[in-house]
mmCIF file of C-alpha atoms and ligand atoms in Angstrom:
data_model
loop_
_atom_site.group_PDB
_atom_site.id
_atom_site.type_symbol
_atom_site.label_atom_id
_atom_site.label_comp_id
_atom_site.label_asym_id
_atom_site.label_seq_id
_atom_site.Cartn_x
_atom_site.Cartn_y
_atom_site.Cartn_z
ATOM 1 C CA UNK A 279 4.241 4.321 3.276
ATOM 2 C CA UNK A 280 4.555 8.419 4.531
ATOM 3 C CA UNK A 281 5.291 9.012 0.600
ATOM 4 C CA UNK A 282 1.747 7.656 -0.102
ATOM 5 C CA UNK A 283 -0.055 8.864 3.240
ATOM 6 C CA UNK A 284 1.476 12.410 2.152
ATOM 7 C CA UNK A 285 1.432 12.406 -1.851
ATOM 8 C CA UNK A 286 -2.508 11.696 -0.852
ATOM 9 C CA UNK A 287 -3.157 14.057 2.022
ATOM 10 C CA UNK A 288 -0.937 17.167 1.684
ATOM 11 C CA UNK A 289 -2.510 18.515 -1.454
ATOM 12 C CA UNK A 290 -5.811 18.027 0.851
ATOM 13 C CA UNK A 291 -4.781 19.982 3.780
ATOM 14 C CA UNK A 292 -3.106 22.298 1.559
ATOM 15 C CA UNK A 293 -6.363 23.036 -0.626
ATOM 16 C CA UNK A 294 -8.587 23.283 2.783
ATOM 17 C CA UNK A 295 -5.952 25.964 4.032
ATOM 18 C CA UNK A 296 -6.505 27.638 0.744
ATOM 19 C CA UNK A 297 -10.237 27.796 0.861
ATOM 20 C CA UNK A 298 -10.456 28.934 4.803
ATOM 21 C CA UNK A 299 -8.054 31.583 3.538
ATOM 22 C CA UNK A 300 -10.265 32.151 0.721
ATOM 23 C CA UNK A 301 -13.867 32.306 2.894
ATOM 24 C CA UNK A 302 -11.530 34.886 5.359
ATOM 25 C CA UNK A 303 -10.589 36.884 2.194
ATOM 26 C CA UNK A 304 -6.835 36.309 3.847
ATOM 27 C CA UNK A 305 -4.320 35.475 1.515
ATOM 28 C CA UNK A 306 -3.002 31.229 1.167
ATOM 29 C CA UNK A 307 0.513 32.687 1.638
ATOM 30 C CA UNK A 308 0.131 34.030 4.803
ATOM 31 C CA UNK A 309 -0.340 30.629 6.680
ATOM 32 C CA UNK A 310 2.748 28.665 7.553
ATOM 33 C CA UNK A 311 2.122 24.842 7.697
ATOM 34 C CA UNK A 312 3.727 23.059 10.440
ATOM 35 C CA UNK A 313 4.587 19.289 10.155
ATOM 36 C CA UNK A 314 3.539 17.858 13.570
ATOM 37 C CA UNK A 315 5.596 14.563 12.845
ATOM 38 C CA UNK A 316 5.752 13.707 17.037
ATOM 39 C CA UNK A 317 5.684 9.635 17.544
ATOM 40 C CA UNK A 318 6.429 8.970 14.002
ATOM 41 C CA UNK A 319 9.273 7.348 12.725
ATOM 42 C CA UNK A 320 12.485 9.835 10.709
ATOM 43 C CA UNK A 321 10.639 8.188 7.405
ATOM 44 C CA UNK A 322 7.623 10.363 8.018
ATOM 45 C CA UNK A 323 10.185 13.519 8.225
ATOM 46 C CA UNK A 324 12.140 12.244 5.089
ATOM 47 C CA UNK A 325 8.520 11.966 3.342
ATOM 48 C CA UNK A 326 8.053 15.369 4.392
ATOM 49 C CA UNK A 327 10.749 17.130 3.592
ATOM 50 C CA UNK A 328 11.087 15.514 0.421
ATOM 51 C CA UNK A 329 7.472 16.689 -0.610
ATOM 52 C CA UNK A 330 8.083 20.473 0.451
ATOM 53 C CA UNK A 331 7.020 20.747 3.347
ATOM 54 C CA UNK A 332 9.870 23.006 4.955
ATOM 55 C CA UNK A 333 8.651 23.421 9.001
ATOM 56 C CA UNK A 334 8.607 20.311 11.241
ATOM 57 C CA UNK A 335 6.915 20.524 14.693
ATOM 58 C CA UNK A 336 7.914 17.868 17.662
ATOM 59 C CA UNK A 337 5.982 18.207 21.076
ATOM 60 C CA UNK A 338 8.710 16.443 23.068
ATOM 61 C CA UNK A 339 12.473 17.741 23.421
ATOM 62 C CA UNK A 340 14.490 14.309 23.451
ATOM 63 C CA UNK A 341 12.316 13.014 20.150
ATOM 64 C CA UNK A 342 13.153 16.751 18.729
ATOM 65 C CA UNK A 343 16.938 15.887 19.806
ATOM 66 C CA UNK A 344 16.600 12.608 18.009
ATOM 67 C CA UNK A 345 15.127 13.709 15.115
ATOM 68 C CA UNK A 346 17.388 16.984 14.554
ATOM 69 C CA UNK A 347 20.497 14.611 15.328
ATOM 70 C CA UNK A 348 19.260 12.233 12.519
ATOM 71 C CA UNK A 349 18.310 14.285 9.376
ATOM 72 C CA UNK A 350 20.654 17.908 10.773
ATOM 73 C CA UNK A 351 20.076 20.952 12.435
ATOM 74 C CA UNK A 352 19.545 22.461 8.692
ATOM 75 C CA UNK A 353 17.563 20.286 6.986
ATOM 76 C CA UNK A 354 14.751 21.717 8.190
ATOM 77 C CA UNK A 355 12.708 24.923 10.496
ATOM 78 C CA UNK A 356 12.294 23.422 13.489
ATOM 79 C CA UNK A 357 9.262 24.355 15.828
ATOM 80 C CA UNK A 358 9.281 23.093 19.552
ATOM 81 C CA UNK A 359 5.363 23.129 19.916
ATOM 82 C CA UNK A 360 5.158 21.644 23.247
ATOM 83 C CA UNK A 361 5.685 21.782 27.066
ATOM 84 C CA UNK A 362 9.872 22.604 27.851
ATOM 85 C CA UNK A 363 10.544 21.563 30.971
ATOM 86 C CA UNK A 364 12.618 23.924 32.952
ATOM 87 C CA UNK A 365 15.798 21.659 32.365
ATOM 88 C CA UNK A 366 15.464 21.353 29.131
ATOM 89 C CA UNK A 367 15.365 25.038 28.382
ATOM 90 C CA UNK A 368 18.566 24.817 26.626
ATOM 91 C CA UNK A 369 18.435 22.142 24.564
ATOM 92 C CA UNK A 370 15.051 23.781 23.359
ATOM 93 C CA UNK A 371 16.972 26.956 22.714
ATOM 94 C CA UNK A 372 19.590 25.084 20.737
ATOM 95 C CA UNK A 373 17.507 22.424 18.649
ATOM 96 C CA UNK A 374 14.562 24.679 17.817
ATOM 97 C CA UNK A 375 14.285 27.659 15.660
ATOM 98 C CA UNK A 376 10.867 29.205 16.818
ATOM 99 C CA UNK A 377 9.406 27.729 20.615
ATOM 100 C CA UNK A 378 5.935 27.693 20.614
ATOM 101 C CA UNK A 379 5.294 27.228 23.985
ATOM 102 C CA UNK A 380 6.612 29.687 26.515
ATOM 103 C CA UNK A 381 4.164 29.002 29.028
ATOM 104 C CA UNK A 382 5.718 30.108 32.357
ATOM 105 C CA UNK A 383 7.500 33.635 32.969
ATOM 106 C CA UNK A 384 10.230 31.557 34.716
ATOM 107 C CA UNK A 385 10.477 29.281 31.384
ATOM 108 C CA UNK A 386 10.917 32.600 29.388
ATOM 109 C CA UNK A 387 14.103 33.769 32.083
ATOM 110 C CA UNK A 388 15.606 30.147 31.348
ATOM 111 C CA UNK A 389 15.359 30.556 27.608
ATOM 112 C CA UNK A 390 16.289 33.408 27.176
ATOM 113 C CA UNK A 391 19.228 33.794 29.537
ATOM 114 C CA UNK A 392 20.461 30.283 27.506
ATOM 115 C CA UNK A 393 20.036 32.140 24.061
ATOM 116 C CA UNK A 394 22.148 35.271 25.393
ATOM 117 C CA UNK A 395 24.791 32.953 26.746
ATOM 118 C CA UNK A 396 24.856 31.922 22.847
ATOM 119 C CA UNK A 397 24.576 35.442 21.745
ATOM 120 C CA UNK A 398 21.192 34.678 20.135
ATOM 121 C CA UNK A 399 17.861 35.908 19.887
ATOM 122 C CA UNK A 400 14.942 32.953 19.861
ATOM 123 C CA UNK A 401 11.816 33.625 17.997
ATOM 124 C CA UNK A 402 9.204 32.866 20.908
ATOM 125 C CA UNK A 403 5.604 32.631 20.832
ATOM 126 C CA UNK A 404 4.016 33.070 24.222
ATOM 127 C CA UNK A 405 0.780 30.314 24.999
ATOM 128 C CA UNK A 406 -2.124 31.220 26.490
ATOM 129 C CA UNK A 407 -4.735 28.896 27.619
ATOM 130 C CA UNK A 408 -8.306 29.724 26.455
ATOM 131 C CA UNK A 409 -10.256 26.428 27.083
ATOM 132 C CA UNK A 410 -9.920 26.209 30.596
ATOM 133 C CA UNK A 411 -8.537 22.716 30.801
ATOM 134 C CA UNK A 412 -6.497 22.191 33.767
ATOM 135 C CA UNK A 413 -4.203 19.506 31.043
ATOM 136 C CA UNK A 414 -3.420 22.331 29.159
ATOM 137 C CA UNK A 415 -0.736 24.871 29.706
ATOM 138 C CA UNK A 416 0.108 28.438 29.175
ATOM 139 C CA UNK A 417 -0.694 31.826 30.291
ATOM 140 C CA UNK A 418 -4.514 32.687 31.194
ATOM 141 C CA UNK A 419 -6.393 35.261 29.395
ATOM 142 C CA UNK A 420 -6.459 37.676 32.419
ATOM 143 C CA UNK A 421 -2.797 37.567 32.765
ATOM 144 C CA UNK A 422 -1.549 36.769 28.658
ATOM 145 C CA UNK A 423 -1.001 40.927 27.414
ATOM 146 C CA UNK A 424 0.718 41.510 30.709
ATOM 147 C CA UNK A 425 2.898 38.432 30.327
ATOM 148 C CA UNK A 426 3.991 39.511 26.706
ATOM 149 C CA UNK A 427 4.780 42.790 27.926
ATOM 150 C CA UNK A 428 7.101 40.924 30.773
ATOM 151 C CA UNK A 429 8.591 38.911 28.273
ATOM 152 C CA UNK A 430 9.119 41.452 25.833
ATOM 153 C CA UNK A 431 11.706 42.575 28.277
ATOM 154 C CA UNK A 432 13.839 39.784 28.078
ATOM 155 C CA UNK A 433 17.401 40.241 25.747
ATOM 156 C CA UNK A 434 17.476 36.554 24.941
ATOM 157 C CA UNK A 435 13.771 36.098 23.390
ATOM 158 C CA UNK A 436 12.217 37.451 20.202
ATOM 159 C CA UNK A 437 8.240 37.926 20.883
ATOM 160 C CA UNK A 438 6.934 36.625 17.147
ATOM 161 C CA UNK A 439 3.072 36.185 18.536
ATOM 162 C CA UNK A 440 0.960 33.751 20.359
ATOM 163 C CA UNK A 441 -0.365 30.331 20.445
ATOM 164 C CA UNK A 442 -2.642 28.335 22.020
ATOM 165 C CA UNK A 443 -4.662 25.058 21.777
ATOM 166 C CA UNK A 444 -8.226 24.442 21.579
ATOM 167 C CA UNK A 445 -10.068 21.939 23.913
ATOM 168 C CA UNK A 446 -10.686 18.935 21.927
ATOM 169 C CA UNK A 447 -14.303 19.229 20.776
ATOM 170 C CA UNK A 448 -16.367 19.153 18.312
ATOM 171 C CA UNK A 449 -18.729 22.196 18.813
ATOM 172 C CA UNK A 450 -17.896 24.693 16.175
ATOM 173 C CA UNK A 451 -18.633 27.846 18.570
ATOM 174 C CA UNK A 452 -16.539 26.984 21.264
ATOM 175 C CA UNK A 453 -13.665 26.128 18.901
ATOM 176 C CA UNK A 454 -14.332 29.617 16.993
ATOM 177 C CA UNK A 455 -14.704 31.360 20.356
ATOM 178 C CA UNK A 456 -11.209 30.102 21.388
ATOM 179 C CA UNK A 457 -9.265 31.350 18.539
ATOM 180 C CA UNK A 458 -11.149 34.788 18.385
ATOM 181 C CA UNK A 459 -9.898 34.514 22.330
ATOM 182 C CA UNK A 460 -6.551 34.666 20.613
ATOM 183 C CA UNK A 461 -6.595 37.126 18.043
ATOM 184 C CA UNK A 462 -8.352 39.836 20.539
ATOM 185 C CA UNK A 463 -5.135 38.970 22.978
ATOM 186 C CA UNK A 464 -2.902 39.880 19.598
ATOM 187 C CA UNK A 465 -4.738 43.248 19.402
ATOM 188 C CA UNK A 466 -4.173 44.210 22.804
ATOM 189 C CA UNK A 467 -0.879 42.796 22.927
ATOM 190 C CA UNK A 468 -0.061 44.763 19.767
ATOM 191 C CA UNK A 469 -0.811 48.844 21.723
ATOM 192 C CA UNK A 470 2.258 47.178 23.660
ATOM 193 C CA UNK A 471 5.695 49.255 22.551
ATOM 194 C CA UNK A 472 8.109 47.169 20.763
ATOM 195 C CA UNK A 473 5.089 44.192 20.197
ATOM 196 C CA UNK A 474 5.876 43.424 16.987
ATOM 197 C CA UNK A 475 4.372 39.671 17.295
ATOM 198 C CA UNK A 476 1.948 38.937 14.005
ATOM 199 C CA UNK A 477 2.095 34.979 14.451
ATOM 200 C CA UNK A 478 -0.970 33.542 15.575
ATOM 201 C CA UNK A 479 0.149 29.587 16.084
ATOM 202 C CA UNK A 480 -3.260 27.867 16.327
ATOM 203 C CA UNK A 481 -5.400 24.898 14.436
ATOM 204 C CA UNK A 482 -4.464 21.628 14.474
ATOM 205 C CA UNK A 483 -6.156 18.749 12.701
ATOM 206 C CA UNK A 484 -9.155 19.178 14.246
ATOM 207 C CA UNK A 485 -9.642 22.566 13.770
ATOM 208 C CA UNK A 486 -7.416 23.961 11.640
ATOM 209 C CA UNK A 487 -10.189 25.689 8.997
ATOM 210 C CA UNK A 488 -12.057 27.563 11.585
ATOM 211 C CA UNK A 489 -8.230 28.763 12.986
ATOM 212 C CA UNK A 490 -7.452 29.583 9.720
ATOM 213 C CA UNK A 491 -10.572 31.526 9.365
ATOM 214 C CA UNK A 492 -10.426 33.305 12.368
ATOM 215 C CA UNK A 493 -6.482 34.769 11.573
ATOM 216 C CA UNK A 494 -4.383 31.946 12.443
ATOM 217 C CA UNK A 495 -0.947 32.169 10.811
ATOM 218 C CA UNK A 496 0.479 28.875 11.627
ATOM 219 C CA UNK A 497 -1.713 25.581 11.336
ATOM 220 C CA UNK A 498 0.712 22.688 13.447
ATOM 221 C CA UNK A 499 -0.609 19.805 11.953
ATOM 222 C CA UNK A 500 -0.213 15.720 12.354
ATOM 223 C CA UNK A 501 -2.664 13.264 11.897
ATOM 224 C CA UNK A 502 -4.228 15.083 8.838
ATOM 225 C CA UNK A 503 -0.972 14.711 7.309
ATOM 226 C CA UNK A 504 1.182 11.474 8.596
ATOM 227 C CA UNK A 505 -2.347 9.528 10.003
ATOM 228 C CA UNK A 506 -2.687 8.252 13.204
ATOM 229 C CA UNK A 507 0.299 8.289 15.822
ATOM 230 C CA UNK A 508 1.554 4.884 16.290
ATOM 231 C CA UNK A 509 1.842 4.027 19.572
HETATM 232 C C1 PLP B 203 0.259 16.785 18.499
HETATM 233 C C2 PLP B 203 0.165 18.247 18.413
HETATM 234 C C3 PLP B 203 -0.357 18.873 17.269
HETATM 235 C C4 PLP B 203 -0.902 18.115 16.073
HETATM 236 O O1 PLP B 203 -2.019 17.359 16.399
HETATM 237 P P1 PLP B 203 -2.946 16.669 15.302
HETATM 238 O O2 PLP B 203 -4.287 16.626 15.949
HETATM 239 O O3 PLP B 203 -2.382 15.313 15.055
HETATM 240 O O4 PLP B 203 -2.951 17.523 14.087
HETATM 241 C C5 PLP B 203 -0.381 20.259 17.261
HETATM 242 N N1 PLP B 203 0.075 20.993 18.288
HETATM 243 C C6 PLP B 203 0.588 20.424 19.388
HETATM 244 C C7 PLP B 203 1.071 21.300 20.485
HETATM 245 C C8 PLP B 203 0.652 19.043 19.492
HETATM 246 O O5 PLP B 203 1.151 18.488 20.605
#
């Protein structure tokens, strides 16, 4: 069933990543796509995998722990793309190869004291929270540059950019205003010394062509894909 859902809808969201890319005059290769394949069975990852797709996002730790235990720490790049908990900081560090979501300066210290304790580096993208939605997480605007600059600090973490998620609307200029939110944090962030974060992490299904138009550099994307989460 993912073989079909996917041999049907990746060269779709593929082509619309192209042609945002194109209307941006950005280059296709300089979006990542991310598999979002949270609440779908190992199939859908199998499906994925075997069709190219290379990056696989999860939102929860224990499903990522599943998954990763199932198919290998290898097989895949692994993105954590949702909230850690503080106690499962480590697992996250472990099972992931990029976190998406450092949301909390305290989450950062736990991470990255976990990845030093390993004698690693983790490539980190810090969240910010644009929309204003108390559900959402992640740094706010006011405080985002400054938290880089914290985090930036920290032995354990490697600072690869920022993410964040839109509110879930349909109004084109609020979800355009959000991700221009994002890329103006990215050029502050960037007079930081040492900021050598390009990633913007942002559009999901969505939303993904107006992220994609407005810089993003990593689309994390599900139902597009894999169709709707089973429940
Ligand atoms: C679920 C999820 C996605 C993908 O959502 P879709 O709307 O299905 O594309 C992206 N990012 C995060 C953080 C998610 O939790």
């Amino acid at each position: 069933m993912y073989e079909s859902r996917l041999l049907n809808n990746l060269p779709r969201v593929r082509e619309a990543i192209e042609k945002a890319t194109m209307r941006a005059g950005r280059n296709p290769g300089d979006v990542t796509l991310v598999a979002v394949t949270k609440a779908h069975p190992p199939e859908a990852l199998r499906a994925a995998l075997a069709a190219g797709i290379r990056d696989l996002g999860e939102n929860r730790i224990e499903e990522l722990e599943g998954k990763v235990g199932l198919l290998g720490r290898d097989a895949a790049t692994w993105h954590m793309v949702g909230h850690v908990q503080g106690r499962k900081a480590k697992q996250a560090v472990e099972l992931a190869d990029m976190i998406h979501s450092l949301d909390t300066y305290k989450l950062a210290r736990r991470v990255s004291s976990f990845a030093s304790e390993g004698g690693i580096r983790v490539p980190v993208l810090v969240q910010v929270k644009l929309s204003g939605e108390e559900a959402k997480s992640g740094f706010s605007r006011d405080r985002a540059v400054e938290a880089v600059h914290e985090i930036l600090e920290l032995p354990g973490v490697e600072v690869r950019g920022l993410m964040t998620m839109a509110p879930f609307v349909d109004d084109e200029r609020v979800l355009r205003r959000t991700f221009v939110g994002l890329r103006r944090i990215q050029e502050e962030a960037c007079k930081l010394p040492g900021y050598e974060g390009r990633e913007l992490s942002m559009g999901m299904t969505n939303d993904f062509e107006l992220a994609v138009e407005e810089g993003s550099t990593m689309v994390r994307i599900g139902t597009a894909l894999f169709g709707e989460r089973p429940r």
